[in-house]
Coordinates of C-alpha atoms and ligand atoms in Angstrom, one line a residue:
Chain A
X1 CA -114.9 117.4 170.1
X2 CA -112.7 117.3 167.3
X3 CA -109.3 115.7 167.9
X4 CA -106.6 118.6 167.1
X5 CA -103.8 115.2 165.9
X6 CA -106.6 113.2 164.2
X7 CA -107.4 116.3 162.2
X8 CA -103.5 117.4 161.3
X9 CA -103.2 113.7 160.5
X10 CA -106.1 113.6 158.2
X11 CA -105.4 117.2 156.5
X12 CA -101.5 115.4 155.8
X13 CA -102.6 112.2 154.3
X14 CA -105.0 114.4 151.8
X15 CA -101.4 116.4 150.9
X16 CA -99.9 113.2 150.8
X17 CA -102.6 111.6 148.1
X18 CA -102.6 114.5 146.2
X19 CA -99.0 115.4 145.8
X20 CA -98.9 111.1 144.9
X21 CA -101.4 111.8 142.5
X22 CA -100.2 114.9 140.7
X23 CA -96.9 112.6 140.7
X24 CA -98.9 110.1 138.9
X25 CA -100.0 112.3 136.1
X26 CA -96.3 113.5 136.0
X27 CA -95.1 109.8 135.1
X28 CA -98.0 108.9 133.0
X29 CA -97.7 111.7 130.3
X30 CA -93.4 111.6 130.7
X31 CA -91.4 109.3 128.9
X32 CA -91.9 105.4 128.0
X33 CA -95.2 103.3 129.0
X34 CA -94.6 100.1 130.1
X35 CA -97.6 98.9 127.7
X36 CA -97.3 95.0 128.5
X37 CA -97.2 95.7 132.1
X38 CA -100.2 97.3 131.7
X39 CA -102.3 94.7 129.7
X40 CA -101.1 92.1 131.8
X41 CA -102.9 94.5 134.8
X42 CA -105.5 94.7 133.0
X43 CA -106.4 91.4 132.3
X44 CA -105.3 90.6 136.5
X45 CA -108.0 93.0 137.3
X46 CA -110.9 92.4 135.0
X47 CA -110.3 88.5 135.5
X48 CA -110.6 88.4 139.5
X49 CA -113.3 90.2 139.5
X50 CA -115.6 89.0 136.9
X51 CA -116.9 86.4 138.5
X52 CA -118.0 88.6 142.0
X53 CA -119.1 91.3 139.9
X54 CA -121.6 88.9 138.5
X55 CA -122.6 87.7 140.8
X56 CA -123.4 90.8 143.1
X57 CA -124.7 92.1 139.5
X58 CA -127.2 89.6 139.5
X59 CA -128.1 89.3 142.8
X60 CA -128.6 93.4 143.0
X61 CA -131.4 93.3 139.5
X62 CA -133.1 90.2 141.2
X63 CA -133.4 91.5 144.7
X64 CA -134.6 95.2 143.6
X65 CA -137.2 93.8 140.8
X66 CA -138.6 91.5 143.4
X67 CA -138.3 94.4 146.1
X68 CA -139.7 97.3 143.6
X69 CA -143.1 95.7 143.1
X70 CA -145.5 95.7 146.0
X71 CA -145.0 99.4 146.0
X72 CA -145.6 100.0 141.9
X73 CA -148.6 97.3 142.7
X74 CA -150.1 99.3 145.3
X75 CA -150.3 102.0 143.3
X76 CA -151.3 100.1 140.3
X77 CA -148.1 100.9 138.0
X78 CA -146.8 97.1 138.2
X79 CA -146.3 97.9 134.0
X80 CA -143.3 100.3 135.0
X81 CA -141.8 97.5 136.8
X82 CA -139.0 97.0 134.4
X83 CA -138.9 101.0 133.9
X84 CA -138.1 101.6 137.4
X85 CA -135.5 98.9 138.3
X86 CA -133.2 99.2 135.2
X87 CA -133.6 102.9 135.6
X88 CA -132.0 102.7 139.1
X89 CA -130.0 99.5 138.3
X90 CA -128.1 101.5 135.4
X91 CA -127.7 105.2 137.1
X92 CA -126.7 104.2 140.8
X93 CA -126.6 100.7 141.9
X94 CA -124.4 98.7 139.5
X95 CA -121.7 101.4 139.3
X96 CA -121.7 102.0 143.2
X97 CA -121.7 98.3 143.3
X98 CA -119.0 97.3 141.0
X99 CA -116.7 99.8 142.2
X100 CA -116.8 98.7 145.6
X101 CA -115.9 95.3 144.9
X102 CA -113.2 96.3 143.1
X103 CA -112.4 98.6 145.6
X104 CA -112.4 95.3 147.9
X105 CA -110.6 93.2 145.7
X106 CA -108.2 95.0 143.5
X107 CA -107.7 97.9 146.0
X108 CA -106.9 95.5 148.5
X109 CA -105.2 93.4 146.2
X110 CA -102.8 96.5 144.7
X111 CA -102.3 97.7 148.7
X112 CA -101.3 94.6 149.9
X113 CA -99.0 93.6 146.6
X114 CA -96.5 97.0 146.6
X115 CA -97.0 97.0 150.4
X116 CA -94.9 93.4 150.1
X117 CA -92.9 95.0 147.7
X118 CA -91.8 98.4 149.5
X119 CA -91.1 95.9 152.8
X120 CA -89.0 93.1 150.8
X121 CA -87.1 96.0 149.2
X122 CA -88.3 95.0 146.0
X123 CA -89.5 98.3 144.7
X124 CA -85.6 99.9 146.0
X125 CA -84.2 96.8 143.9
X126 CA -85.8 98.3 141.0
X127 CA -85.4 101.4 141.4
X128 CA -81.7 101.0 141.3
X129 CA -81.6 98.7 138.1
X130 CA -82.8 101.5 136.0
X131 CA -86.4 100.9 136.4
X132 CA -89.2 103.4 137.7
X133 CA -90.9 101.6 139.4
X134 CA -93.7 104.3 140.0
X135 CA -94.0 104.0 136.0
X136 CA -93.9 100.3 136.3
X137 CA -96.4 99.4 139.1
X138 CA -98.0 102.4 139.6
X139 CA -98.9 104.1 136.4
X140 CA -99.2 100.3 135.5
X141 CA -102.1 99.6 137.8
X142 CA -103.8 103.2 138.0
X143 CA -104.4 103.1 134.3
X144 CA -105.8 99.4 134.5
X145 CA -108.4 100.6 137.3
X146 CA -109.6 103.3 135.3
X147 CA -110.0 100.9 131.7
X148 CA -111.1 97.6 133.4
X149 CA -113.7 99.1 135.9
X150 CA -115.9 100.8 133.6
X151 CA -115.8 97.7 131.3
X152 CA -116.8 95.5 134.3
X153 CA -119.7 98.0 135.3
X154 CA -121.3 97.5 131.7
X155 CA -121.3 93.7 131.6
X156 CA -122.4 94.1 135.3
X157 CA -125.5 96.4 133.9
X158 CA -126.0 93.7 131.7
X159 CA -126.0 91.0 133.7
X160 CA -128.1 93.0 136.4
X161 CA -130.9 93.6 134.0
X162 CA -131.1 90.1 133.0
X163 CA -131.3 89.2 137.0
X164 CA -134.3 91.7 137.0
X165 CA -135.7 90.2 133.8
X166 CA -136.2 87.4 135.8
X167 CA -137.4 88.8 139.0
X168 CA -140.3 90.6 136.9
X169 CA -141.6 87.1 135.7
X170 CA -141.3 85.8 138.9
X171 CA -144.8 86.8 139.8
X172 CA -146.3 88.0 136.2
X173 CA -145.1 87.7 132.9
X174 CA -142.9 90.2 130.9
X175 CA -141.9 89.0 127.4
X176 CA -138.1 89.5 126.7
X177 CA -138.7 91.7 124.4
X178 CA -141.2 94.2 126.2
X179 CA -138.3 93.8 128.9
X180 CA -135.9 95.2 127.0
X181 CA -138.1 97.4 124.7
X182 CA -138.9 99.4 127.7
X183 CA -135.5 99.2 129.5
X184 CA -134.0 100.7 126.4
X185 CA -136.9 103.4 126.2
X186 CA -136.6 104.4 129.2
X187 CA -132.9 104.5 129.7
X188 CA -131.5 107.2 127.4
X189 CA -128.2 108.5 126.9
X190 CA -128.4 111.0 129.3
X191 CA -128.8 108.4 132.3
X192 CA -126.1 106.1 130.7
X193 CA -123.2 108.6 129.7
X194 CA -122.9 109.7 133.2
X195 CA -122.9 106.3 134.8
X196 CA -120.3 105.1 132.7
X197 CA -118.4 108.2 133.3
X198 CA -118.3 108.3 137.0
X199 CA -116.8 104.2 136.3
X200 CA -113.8 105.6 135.1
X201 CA -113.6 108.0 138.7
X202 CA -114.2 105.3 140.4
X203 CA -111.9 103.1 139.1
X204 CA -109.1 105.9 139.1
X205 CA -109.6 106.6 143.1
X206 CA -109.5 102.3 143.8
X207 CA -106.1 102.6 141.7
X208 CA -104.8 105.2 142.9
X209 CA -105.4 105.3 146.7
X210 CA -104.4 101.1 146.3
X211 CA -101.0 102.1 145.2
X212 CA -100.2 105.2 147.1
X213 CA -101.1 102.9 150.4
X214 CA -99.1 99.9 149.5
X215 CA -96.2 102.0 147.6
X216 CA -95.4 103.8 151.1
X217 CA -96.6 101.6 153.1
X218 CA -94.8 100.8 156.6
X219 CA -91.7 98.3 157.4
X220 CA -93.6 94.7 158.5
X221 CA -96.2 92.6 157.9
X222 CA -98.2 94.5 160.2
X223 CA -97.8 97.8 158.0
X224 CA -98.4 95.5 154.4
X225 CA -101.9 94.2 156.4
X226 CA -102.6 97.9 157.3
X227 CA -102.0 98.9 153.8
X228 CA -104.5 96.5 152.4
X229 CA -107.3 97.6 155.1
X230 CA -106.8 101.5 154.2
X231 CA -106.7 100.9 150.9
X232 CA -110.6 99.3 150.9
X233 CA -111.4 102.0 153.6
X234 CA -110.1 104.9 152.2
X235 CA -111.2 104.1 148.7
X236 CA -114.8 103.0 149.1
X237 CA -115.5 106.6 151.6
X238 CA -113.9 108.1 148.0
X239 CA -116.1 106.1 145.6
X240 CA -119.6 107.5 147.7
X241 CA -118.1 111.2 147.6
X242 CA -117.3 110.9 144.2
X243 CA -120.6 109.7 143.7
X244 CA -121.9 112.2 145.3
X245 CA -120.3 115.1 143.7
X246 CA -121.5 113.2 140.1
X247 CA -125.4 113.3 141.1
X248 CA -125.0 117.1 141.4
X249 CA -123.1 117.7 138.1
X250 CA -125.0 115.8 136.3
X251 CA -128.3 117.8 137.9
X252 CA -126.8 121.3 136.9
X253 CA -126.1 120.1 134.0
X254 CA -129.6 118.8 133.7
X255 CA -129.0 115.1 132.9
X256 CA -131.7 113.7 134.9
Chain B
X1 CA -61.4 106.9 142.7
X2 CA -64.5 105.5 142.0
X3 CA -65.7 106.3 145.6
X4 CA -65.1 108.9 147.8
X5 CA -66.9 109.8 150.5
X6 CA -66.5 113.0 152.8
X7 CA -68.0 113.9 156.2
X8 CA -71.3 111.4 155.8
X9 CA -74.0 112.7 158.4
X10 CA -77.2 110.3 158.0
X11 CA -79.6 110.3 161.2
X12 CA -82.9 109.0 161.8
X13 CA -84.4 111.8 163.6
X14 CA -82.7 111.9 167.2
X15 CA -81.1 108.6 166.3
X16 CA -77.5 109.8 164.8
X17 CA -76.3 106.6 162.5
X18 CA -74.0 107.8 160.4
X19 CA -71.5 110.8 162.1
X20 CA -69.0 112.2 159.8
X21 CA -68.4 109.2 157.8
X22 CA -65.2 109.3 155.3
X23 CA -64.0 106.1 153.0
X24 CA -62.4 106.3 149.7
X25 CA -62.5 103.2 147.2
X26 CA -60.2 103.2 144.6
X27 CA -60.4 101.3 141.1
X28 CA -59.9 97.8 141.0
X29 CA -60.0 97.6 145.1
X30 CA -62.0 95.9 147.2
X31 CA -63.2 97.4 150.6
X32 CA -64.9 95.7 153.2
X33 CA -66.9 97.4 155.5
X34 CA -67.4 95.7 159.6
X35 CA -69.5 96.7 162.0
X36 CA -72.3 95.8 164.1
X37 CA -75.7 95.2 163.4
X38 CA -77.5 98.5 163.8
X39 CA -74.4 100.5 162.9
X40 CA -75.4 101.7 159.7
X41 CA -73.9 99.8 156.9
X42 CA -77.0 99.0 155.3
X43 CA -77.5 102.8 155.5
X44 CA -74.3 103.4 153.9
X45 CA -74.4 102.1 150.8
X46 CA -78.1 102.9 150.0
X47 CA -77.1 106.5 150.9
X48 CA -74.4 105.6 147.9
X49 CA -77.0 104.6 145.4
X50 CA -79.5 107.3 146.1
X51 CA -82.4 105.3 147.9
X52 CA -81.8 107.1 151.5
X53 CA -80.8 111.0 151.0
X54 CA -78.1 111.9 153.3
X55 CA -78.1 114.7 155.7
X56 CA -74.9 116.2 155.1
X57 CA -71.9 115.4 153.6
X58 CA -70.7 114.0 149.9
X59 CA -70.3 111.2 148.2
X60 CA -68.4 111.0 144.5
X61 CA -69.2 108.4 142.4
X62 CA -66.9 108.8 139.5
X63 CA -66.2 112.2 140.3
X64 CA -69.8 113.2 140.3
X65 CA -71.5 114.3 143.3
X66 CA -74.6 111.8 143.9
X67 CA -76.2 114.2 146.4
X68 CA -78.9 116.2 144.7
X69 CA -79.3 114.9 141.0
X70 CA -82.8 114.2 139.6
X71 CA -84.1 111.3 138.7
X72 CA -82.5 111.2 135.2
X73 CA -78.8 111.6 136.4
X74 CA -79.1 109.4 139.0
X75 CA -80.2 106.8 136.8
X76 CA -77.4 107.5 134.7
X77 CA -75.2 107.1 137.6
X78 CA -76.5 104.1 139.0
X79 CA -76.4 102.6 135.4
X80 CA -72.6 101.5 136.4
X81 CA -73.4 100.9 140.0
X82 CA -74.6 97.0 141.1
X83 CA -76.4 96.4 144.7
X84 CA -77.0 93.4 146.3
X85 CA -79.6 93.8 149.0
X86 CA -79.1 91.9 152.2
X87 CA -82.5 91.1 152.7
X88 CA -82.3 89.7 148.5
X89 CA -85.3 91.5 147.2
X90 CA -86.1 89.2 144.4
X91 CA -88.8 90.0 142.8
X92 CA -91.2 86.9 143.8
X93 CA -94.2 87.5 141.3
X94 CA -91.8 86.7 138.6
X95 CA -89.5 83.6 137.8
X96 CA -85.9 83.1 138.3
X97 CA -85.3 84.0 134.9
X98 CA -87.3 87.1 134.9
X99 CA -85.7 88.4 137.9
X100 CA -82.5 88.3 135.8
X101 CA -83.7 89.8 132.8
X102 CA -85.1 92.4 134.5
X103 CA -81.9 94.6 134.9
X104 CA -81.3 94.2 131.4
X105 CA -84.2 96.0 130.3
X106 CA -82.8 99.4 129.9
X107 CA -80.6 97.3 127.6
X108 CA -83.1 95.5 125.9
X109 CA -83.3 97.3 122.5
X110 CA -79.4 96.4 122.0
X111 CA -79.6 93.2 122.7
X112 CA -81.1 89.7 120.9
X113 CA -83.2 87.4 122.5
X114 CA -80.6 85.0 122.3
X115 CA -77.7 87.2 123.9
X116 CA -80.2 87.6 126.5
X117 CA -80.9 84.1 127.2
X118 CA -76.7 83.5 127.2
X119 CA -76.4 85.7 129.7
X120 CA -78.8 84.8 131.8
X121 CA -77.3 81.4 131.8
X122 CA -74.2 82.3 132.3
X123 CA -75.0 84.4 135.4
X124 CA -76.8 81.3 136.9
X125 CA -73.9 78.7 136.4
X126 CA -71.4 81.7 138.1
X127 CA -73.6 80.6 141.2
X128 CA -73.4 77.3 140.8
X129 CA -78.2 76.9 140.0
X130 CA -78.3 76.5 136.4
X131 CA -81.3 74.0 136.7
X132 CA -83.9 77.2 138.8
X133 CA -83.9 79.0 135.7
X134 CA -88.1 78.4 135.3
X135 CA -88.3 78.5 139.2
X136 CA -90.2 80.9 141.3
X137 CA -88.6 82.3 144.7
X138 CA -90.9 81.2 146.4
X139 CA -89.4 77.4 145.6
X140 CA -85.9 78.1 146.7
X141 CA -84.3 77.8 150.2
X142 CA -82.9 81.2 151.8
X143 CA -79.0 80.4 150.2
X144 CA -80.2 79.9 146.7
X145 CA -82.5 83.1 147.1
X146 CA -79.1 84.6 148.1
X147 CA -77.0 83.3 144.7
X148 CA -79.8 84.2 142.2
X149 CA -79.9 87.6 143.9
X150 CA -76.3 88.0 143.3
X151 CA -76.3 86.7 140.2
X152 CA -78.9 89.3 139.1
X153 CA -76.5 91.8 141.0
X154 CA -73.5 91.0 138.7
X155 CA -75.6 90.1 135.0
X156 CA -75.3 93.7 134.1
X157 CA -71.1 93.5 134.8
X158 CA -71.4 96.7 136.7
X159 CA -68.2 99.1 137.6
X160 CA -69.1 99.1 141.5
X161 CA -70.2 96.4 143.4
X162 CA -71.8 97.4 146.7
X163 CA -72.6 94.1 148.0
X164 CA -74.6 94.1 151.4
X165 CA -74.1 90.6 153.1
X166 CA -73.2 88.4 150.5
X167 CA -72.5 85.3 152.4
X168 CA -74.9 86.0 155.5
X169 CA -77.1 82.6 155.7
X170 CA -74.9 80.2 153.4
X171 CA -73.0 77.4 154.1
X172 CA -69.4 77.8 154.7
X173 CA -68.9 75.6 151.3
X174 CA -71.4 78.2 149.3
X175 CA -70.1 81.0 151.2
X176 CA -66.4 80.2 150.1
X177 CA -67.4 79.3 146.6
X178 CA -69.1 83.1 146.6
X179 CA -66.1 84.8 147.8
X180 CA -64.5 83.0 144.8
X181 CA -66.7 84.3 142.9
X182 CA -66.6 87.7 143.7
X183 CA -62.8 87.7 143.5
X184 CA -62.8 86.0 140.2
X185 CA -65.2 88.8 138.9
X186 CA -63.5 91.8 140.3
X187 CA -60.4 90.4 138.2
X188 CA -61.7 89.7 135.0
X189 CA -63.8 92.6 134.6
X190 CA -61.8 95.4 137.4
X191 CA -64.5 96.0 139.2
X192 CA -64.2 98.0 142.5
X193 CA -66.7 96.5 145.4
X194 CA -67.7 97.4 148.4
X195 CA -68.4 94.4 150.7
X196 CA -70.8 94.9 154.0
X197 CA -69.9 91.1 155.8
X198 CA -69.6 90.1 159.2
X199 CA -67.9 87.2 157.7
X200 CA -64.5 86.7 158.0
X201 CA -63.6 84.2 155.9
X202 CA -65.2 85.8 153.5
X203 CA -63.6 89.0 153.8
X204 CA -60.0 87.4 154.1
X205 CA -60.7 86.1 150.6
X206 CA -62.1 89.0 149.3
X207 CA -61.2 92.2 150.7
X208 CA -58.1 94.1 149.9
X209 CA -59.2 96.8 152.6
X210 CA -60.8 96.9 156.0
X211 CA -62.8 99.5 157.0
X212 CA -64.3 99.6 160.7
X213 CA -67.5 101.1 161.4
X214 CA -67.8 102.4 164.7
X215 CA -69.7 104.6 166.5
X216 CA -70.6 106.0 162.9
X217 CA -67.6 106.8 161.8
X218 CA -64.6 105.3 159.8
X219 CA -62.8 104.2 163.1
X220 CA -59.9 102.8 161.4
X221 CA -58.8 101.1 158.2
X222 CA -56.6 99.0 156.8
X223 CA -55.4 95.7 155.6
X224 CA -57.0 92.6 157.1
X225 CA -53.6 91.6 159.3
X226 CA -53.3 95.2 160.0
X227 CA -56.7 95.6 161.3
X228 CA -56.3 92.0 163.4
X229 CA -53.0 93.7 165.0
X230 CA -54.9 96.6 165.6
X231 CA -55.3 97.2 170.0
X232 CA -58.0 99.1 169.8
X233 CA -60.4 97.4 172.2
X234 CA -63.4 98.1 169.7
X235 CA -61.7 96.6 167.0
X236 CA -60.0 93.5 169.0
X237 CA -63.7 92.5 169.5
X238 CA -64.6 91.5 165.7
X239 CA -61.4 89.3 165.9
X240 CA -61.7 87.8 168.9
X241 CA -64.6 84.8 167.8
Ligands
ATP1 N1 -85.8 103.6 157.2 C1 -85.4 103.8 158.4 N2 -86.0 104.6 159.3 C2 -85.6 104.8 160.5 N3 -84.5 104.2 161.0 C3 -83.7 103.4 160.2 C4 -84.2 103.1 158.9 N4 -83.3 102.3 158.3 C5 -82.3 102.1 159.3 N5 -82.6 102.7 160.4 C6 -81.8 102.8 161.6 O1 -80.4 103.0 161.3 C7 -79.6 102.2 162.0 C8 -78.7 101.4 161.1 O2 -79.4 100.5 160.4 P1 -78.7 99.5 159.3 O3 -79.8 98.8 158.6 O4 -77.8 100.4 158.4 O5 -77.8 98.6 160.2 P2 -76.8 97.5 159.7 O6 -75.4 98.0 160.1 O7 -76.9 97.2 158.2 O8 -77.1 96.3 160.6 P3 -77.2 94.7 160.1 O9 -75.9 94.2 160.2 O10 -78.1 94.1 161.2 O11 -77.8 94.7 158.8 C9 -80.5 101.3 162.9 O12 -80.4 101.9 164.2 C10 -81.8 101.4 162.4 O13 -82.8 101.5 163.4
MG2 MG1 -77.7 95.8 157.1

């Protein structure tokens, strides 16, 4: 049974993100950017999360290579080992991966940072000195998401093929350069244009769903803390949709 | 008149705060605004600056109606206006002497680094905390909070003052040195403020007017010894402490 309120609340809070959104674009393309605010965001964003994206990154080629190959064994392709993982590594799992750790950290970190800032008044304060403050944090941190994320997801690819690099010699031997002669072989523009491309989504929904929950987010700590935990929630469901909806375009448009 | 508002309605749905609300605050005057907590004043002024839309009702600000502008001309309104938030709203990701500078940013092409700098030091020694200037919020006590925020309130030498508890949570040394320095600010540059204090003392100093909030409206006005005269039962009780 579907819950008639649930539904009417849901239904709202797409209005809500959407009206936010198209007031986003409104503010981005009118008047003066707040260009410093904006590095500085950047460099907030890409710098917490280098180090977990890394990690995962790593992790994620390692696991997969050494996962991959009693299957390619059995059937006597173990030479398509490196093939196979960077294939998936590049098209699906570092981008789905790096954008939900961001989605963790920076969407969290956005919710839970104008959340403070709507309950201590501080985004009213500004507003009345002259300041729009949906230019300054918002626009701010939306545009940062969208710039840093993608940039993240390459060096995570990186990283991640390096981690499977090593899982292939863990029980044969691949030469670094048949490694990477074959990732890059295999791995054409086609599979890397749209994984880059769906970053930049990605990146825009932990942004923007991170400041629309914090920016209106309730009076109290209570309502900064649910801020925070929407923010992740909300934004990681968005990422796999997203993600969804990108695996069909790029099928009709018949970059497989 | 720098102020005048007419027949202020402002509810939260069934919860009625503000009922046909009238005060007028002339050039060079200071008004102070009593009530209790819960009565609305904090919903008063920030229905004067724009950040809460009233429900019915108008409020001039020089002569120009502040109920439905866009965003442009209320900006250009509130340019002259200065509000000091009870609950201080510093900014606390950003040092003292950001928080100062920050006003001054729709200012900055005009002015030099230098002029900047002087005026944020002036502002500081007006409160008496030269020395917090490379300080975080975070590293002050709740009454210095209190002076940087008003010294970030008064950088900018705005026309109208709407100050929302200015003295609330100071010492009665601080508090009296504040009250000086809000009537030693209104001289020197005219200004016309609107004080929200449950202070007395402070409002002896500083007030020229009294205005009672009650029951949502402007129950009665007048000067501090007129308003201590005053019968009325509901007024007799924010003298009799
Ligand atoms: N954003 C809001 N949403 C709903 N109700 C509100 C909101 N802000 C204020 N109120 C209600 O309006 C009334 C007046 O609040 P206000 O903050 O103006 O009181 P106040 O007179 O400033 O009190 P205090 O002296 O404690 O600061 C209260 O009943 C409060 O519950
Ligand atoms: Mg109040």
């Amino acid at each position: 049974m579907i819950n008639k309120p649930a539904l009417i609340r849901f239904l709202e809070e797409a209005g809500d993100i959407t009206r936010f959104t198209l007031r986003f674009f409104r503010e981005l393309f009118h008047g003066r950017f707040e260009f410093n605010e904006l590095l500085r965001q950047s460099f907030f964003i890409g710098y917490k999360s280098l180090g977990l994206v890394g990690l995962t990154a790593f992790i994620m080629g390692l696991v997969i290579t050494i996962q991959s190959r009693p299957t390619l064994v059995e059937f006597g392709a173990e030479a398509w080992l490196p093939k196979m993982v960077s294939i998936s590594l590049i098209r699906e799992i570092v981008p789905v991966i790096t954008a939900l750790i961001c989605a963790g950290k920076i969407g969290s970190g956005i919710g839970a940072e104008l959340g403070s800032m709507r309950v201590t008044e501080q985004i009213d304060a500004m507003e009345v000195s002259g300041t729009n403050p949906m230019k300054y944090l918002v626009v701010t941190r939306v545009v940062a998401a969208v710039l840093t994320i993608p940039l993240l997801a390459l060096l995570a690819d990186a990283i991640a093929l390096y981690g499977g690099y090593l899982g292939c010699n863990i029980h044969g031997a691949v030469s670094w350069r048949l490694f990477w002669n074959q990732v890059f072989e295999t791995n054409t523009y086609s599979d890397v244009i749209p994984a880059i491309t769906k970053t930049f989504f990605f990146g825009f929904a932990v942004g923007i769903i991170g400041c629309y929950k914090g920016y209106n987010s309730r009076k109290g700590t209570e309502g900064v803390g649910r801020s925070a935990n929407q923010a992740v929630v909300i934004a990681s469901l968005l990422i796999f949709i997203l993600d969804l909806i990108a695996v069909q375009i790029a099928d009709v448009l018949g970059l497989t | 008149m720098v102020i005048e508002i007419k027949d202020l309605n402002k509810g939260f749905g069934d919860n009625k705060v503000l009922i046909n609300f009238d005060l007028n605050l002339y050039k060079g005057e200071s008004v102070a605004v009593l009530g209790k907590s819960g009565s609305g004043k904090s919903v008063l002024i920030k229905c004067i600056v724009g950040l809460m839309q009233a429900d019915s009702g108008s409020i001039k600000v020089f002569g120009k109606d502040m109920i439905g502008l866009n965003a442009e001309e209320l900006d250009q309104a509130r340019v002259r206006i200065g509000f000091l938030f009870q609950s201080n709203a510093l900014y606390d990701s950003m040092t003292v002497r950001e928080n100062l500078e920050f006003p001054l940013r729709r200012h900055w092409i005009e002015k030099t680094p230098e002029e900047v700098e002087a005026m944020i030091k002036e502002a500081l020694t007006n409160v008496g905390l030269p020395d917090t200037i490379d300080m975080m919020p975070s590293e002050l006590s709740g009454g210095m909070r209190k002076r940087i925020s008003i010294a970030r309130t008064l950088i900018l030498k705005p026309d109208i003052i709407l100050y929302d508890e200015p003295t609330t949570g100071l010492d009665p040394i601080t508090a009296k040195g504040i009250s000086q320095l809000m009537v030693d600010v209104q001289k020197k540059y005219n200004t016309s403020s609107l004080i929200i204090s449950h202070d007395l003392n402070c409002i002896k100093i500083t007030a020229d007017k009294l205005v009672m909030l009650i029951d949502g409206k402007n129950y009665a006005q007048g000067t501090y010894e007129e308003m201590k005269e005053n019968k009325d039962k509901k007024v007799k009780e924010f003298f009799e402490i």
